[in-house]
XYZ file of C-alpha atoms in Angstrom:
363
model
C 99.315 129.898 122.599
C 101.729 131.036 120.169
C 99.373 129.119 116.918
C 95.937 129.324 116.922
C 93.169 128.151 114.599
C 91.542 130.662 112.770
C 88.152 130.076 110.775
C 88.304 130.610 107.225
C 86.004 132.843 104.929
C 85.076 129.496 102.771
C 86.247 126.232 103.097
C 89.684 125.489 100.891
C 88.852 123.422 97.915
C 92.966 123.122 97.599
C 93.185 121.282 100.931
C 90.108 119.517 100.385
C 92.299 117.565 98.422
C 95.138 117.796 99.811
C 94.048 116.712 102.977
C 93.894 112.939 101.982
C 97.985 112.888 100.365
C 98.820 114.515 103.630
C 96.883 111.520 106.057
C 98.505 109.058 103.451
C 101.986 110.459 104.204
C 101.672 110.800 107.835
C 100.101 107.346 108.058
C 103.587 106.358 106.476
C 105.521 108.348 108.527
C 103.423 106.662 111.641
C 104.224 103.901 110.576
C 107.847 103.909 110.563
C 107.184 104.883 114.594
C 104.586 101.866 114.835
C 107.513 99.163 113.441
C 110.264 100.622 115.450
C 108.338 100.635 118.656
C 107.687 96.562 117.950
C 111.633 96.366 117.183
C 112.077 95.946 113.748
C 113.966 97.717 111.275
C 111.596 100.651 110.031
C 112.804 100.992 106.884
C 112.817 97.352 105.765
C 109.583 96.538 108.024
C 107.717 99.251 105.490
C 109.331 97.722 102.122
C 107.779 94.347 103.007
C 103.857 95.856 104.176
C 104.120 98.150 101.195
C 106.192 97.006 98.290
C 106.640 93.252 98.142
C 102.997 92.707 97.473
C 103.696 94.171 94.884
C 106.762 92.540 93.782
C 105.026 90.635 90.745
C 101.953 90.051 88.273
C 100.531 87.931 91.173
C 100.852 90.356 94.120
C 98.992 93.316 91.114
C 96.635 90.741 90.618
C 96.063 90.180 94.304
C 95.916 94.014 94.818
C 93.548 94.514 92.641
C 90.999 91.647 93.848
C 90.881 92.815 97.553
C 89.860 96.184 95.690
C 87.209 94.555 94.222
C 84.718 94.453 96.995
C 86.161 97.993 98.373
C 85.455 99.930 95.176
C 81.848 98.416 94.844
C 80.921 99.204 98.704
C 82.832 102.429 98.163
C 80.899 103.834 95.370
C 77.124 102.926 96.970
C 78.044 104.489 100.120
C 79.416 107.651 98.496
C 75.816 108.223 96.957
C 74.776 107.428 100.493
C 76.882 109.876 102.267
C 76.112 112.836 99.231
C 72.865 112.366 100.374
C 73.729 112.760 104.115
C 72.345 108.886 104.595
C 74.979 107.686 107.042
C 75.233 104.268 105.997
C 77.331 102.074 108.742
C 76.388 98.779 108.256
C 77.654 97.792 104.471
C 79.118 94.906 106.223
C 75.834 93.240 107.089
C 74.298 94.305 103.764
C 77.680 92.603 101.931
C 77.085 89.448 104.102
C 73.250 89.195 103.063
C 73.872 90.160 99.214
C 76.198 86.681 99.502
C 73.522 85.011 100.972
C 71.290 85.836 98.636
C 73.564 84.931 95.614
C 74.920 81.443 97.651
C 71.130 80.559 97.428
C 70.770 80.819 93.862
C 74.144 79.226 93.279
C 73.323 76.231 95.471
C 69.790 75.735 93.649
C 71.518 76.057 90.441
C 74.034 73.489 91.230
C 74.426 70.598 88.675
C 73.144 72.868 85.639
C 75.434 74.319 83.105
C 73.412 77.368 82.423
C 74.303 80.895 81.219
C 71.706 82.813 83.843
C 73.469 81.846 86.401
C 76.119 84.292 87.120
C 73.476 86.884 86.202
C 70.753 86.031 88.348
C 73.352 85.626 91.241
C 74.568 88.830 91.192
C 70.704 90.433 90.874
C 69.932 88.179 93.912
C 72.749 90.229 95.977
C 71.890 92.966 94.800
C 68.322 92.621 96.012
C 69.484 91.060 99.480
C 71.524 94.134 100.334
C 69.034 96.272 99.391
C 66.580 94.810 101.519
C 68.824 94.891 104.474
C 69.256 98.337 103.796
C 65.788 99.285 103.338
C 65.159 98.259 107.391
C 67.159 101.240 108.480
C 65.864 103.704 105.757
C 62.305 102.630 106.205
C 62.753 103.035 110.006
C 64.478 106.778 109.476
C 61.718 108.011 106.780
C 58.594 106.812 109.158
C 60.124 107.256 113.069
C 62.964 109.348 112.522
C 65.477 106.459 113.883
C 69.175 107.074 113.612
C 70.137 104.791 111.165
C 73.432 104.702 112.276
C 72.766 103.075 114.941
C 70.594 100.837 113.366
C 72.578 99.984 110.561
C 75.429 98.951 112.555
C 73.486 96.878 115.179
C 71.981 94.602 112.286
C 75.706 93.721 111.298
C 75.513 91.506 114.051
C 72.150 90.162 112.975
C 73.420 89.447 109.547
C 76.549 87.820 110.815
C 74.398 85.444 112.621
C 71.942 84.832 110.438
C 74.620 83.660 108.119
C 76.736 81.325 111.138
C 73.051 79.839 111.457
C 73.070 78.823 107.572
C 76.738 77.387 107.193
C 75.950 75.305 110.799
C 72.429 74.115 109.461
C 70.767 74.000 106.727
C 73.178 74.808 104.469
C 76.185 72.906 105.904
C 78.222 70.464 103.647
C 77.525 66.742 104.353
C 80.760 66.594 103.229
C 82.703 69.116 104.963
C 84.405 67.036 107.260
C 81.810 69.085 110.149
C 83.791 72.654 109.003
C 80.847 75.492 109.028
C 80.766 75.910 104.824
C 78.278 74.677 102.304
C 79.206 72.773 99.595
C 81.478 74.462 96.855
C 79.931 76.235 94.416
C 79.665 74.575 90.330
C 81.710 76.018 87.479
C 78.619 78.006 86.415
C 78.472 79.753 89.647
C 82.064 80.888 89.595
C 83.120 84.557 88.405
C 85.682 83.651 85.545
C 89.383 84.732 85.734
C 90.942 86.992 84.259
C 94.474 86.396 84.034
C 95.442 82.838 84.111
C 97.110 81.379 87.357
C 96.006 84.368 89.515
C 92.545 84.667 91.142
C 91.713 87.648 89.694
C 88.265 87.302 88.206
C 85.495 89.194 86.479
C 84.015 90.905 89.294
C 87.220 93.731 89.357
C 85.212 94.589 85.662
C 81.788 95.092 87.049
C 83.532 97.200 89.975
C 85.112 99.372 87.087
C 81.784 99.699 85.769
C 80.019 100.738 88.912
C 82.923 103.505 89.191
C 82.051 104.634 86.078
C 78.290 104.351 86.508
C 78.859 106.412 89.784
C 80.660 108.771 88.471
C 78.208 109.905 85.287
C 75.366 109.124 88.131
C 77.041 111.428 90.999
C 78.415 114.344 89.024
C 76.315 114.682 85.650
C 72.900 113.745 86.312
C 70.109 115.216 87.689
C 68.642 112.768 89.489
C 72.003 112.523 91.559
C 71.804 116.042 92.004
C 68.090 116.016 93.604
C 69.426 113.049 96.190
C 72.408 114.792 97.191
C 70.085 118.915 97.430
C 67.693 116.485 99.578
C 69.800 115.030 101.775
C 71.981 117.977 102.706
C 68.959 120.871 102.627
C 65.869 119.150 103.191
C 64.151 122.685 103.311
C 65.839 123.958 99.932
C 64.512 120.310 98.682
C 61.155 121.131 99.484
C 61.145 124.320 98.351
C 62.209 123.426 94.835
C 60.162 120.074 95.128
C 62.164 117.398 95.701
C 61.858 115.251 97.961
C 64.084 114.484 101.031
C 62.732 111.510 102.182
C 63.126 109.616 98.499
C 66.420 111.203 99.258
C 67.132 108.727 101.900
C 65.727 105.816 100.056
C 67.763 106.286 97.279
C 71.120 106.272 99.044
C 70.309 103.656 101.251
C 69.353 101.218 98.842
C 72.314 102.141 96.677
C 74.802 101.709 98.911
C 72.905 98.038 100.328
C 72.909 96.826 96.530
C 76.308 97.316 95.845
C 77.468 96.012 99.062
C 75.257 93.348 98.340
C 77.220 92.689 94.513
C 80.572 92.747 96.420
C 79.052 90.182 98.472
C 78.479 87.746 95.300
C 82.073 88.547 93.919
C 83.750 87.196 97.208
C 81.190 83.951 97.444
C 81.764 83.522 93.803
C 85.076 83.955 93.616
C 87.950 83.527 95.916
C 86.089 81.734 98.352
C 83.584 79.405 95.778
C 81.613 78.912 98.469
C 80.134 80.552 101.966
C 81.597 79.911 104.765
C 81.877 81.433 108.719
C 84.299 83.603 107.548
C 82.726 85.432 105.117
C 82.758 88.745 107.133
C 85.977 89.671 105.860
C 85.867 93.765 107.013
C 85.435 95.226 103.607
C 81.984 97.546 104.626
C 83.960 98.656 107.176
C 86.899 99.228 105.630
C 84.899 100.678 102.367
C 83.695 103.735 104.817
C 87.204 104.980 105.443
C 87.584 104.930 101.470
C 84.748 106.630 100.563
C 86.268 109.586 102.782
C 89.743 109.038 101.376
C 88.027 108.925 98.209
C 86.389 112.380 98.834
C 83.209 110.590 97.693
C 84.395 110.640 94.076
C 84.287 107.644 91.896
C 88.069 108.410 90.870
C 89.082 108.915 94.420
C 87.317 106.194 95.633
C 89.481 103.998 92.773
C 93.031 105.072 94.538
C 91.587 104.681 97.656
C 90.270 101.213 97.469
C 93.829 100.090 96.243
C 95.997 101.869 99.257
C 93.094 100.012 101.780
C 93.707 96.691 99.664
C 97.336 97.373 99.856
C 97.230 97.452 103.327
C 94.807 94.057 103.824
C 97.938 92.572 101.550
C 100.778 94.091 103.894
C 99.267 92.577 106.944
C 99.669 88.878 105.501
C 103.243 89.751 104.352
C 104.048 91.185 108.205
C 102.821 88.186 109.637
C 104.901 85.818 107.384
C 108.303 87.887 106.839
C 107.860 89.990 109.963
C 106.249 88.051 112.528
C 103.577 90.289 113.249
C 99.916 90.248 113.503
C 97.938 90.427 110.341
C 95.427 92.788 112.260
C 98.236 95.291 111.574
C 96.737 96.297 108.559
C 93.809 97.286 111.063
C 96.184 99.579 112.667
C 97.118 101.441 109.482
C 93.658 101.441 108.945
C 92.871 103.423 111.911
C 95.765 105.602 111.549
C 94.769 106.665 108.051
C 91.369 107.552 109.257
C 92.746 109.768 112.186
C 95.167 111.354 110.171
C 92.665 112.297 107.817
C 90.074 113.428 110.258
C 93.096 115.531 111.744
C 93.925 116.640 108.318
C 90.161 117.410 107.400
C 89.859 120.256 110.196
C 92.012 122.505 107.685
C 89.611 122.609 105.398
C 87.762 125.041 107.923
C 90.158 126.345 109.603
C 93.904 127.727 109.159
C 96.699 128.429 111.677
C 97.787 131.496 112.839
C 100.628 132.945 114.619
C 99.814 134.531 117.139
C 102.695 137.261 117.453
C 101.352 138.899 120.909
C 101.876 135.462 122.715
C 105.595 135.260 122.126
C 105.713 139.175 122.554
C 104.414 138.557 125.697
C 106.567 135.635 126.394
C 109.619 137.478 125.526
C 108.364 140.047 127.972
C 108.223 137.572 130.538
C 111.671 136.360 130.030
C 113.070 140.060 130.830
């Protein structure tokens, strides 16, 4: 082989970060393949996924509420994954954290009170942590993978929540669609900019960035989860504790899962229906690693993945295409930055006795 990969001393801090701009540019460039190969003009196919969304003060305002639930996920499974808690199933804990807040808002209905809001989004916040807690009470006392785990009770959530919306909670007067009934004014997020849908949860996401971020980097609390869950041993030798470790990044990433759970019930969709497993815990794993499990990182990530939610519903109406697309681009991003994450280990070589050799051959 004339290149070869070579370890390096240290990992590169440079291409730590670099690593992400170059997946984002050859997810681009991939793209350009991707629309050719389904016959449309490249160039103009990527102007309408990428820039007319954002074409006015409704497409920004769009952008930044699909970031909503991304940048809340985002930052609880970053704490997670500092802690080496592998968190898969943010998807299940969002769909029980709007359970837990559709409850309150139903009961609530017909009074105009101010703890409404409030008490929803604590409600969430304690249903995703107690989905959460399954798989971290099942790793602490068996040792269970709670990857595994996590994932599998996605499914459980999802059906635990198609149950609800196609009995007890269904709407009498739904006209037999799976959806309880819409939610009152007091249980609705308020917007932000008038004649958009952008609403007050995009704040509390911007304040659980900035929580993360003082929690993650300049406390020391956030420094004992993320020494216990990467060197259990060098947390027991200095006393902390590994399994409190697990707990802690667990049930943060479940809670604010859950809270991006109450800002979709409560605000685009004003009510729960079948469809409220919308991808986001999914999708909030890839920007986490974008992200490089910083709060700022996690910020641009969250609005390239919402970007790309917003260019699949502008492919399928000015393109044609699929609005799973954005799916694609998903997928591409995360290869190209797995791909892209190996040089942060290793470097290429040339490897000059190869082509000698080949030369040789040639003769």
């Amino acid at each position: 082989m004339w290149l070869r990969l070579e370890p390096r001393p240290e990992a590169s801090r440079r291409m730590r970060w670099l690593s992400p701009l170059l997946a984002v540019a050859l997810t681009l460039l991939g793209g350009l393949v991707l629309f050719a190969a389904l016959g449309q003009n490249p160039w103009h196919a990527l102007r309408v996924f990428f820039l007319q969304p954002l074409g006015d003060v409704y497409g920004l305002s769009e952008l930044l509420l699909k970031a909503t639930p991304l940048m809340l996920i985002g930052v609880g499974l970053a704490a997670g994954f500092r802690a080496g808690v592998w968190n898969i199933g943010a998807e299940g804990q969002f769909i029980f954290g709007a359970l837990f807040a559709t409850a309150v808002a139903l009961r609530a209905d017909g009074h105009s009170a101010a703890w409404v809001l409030p008490a929803m989004v604590v409600a969430a916040a304690l249903g995703g942590a107690l989905w959460a807690a399954i798989p971290a009470w099942l790793r602490t006392r068996w040792g269970t993978n709670e990857i595994l785990v996590s994932l599998m009770l996605v499914y459980v959530a999802q059906l635990v929540a198609s149950w609800l919306v196609y009995g007890p909670w269904k709407d009498p007067d739904g006209y037999n669609f799976p959806q309880t009934r819409s939610f009152g004014d007091n249980a609705l997020l308020p917007i932000l900019i008038e004649g958009t849908r952008l609403h007050a949860g995009f704040l509390l996401a911007l304040a659980a960035l900035l929580a993360g971020y003082v929690f993650l980097q300049h406390s020391f609390q956030g420094f004992q989860m993320q020494v216990g869950g990467q060197a259990p041993q060098a947390a027991r030798y200095a006393g902390f504790s590994a399994r409190r470790a697990i707990w802690a990044g667990m049930l943060a990433g479940g809670a604010l899962a859950g809270v991006a759970g109450m800002t979709e019930v409560a605000g685009p969709m004003g009510q729960l229906t079948g469809q409220i497993s919308a991808g986001y815990g999914f999708a909030a794993i890839i920007v986490a690693f974008v992200g490089r499990l910083h709060p700022a990182g996690i910020l641009g990530a969250s609005l390239l993945m919402a970007l790309f939610f917003l260019g699949g519903e502008q492919a399928q109406q000015y393109l044609n295409l699929p609005s799973s697309i954005s799916k694609v681009f998903q997928g591409m991003l995360l290869f190209f930055l797995l791909a892209s994450d190996l040089f942060i280990g290793y470097r290429l070589r040339w490897n000059g006795a190869a082509w000698k050799g080949l030369q040789w051959t040639r003769r």
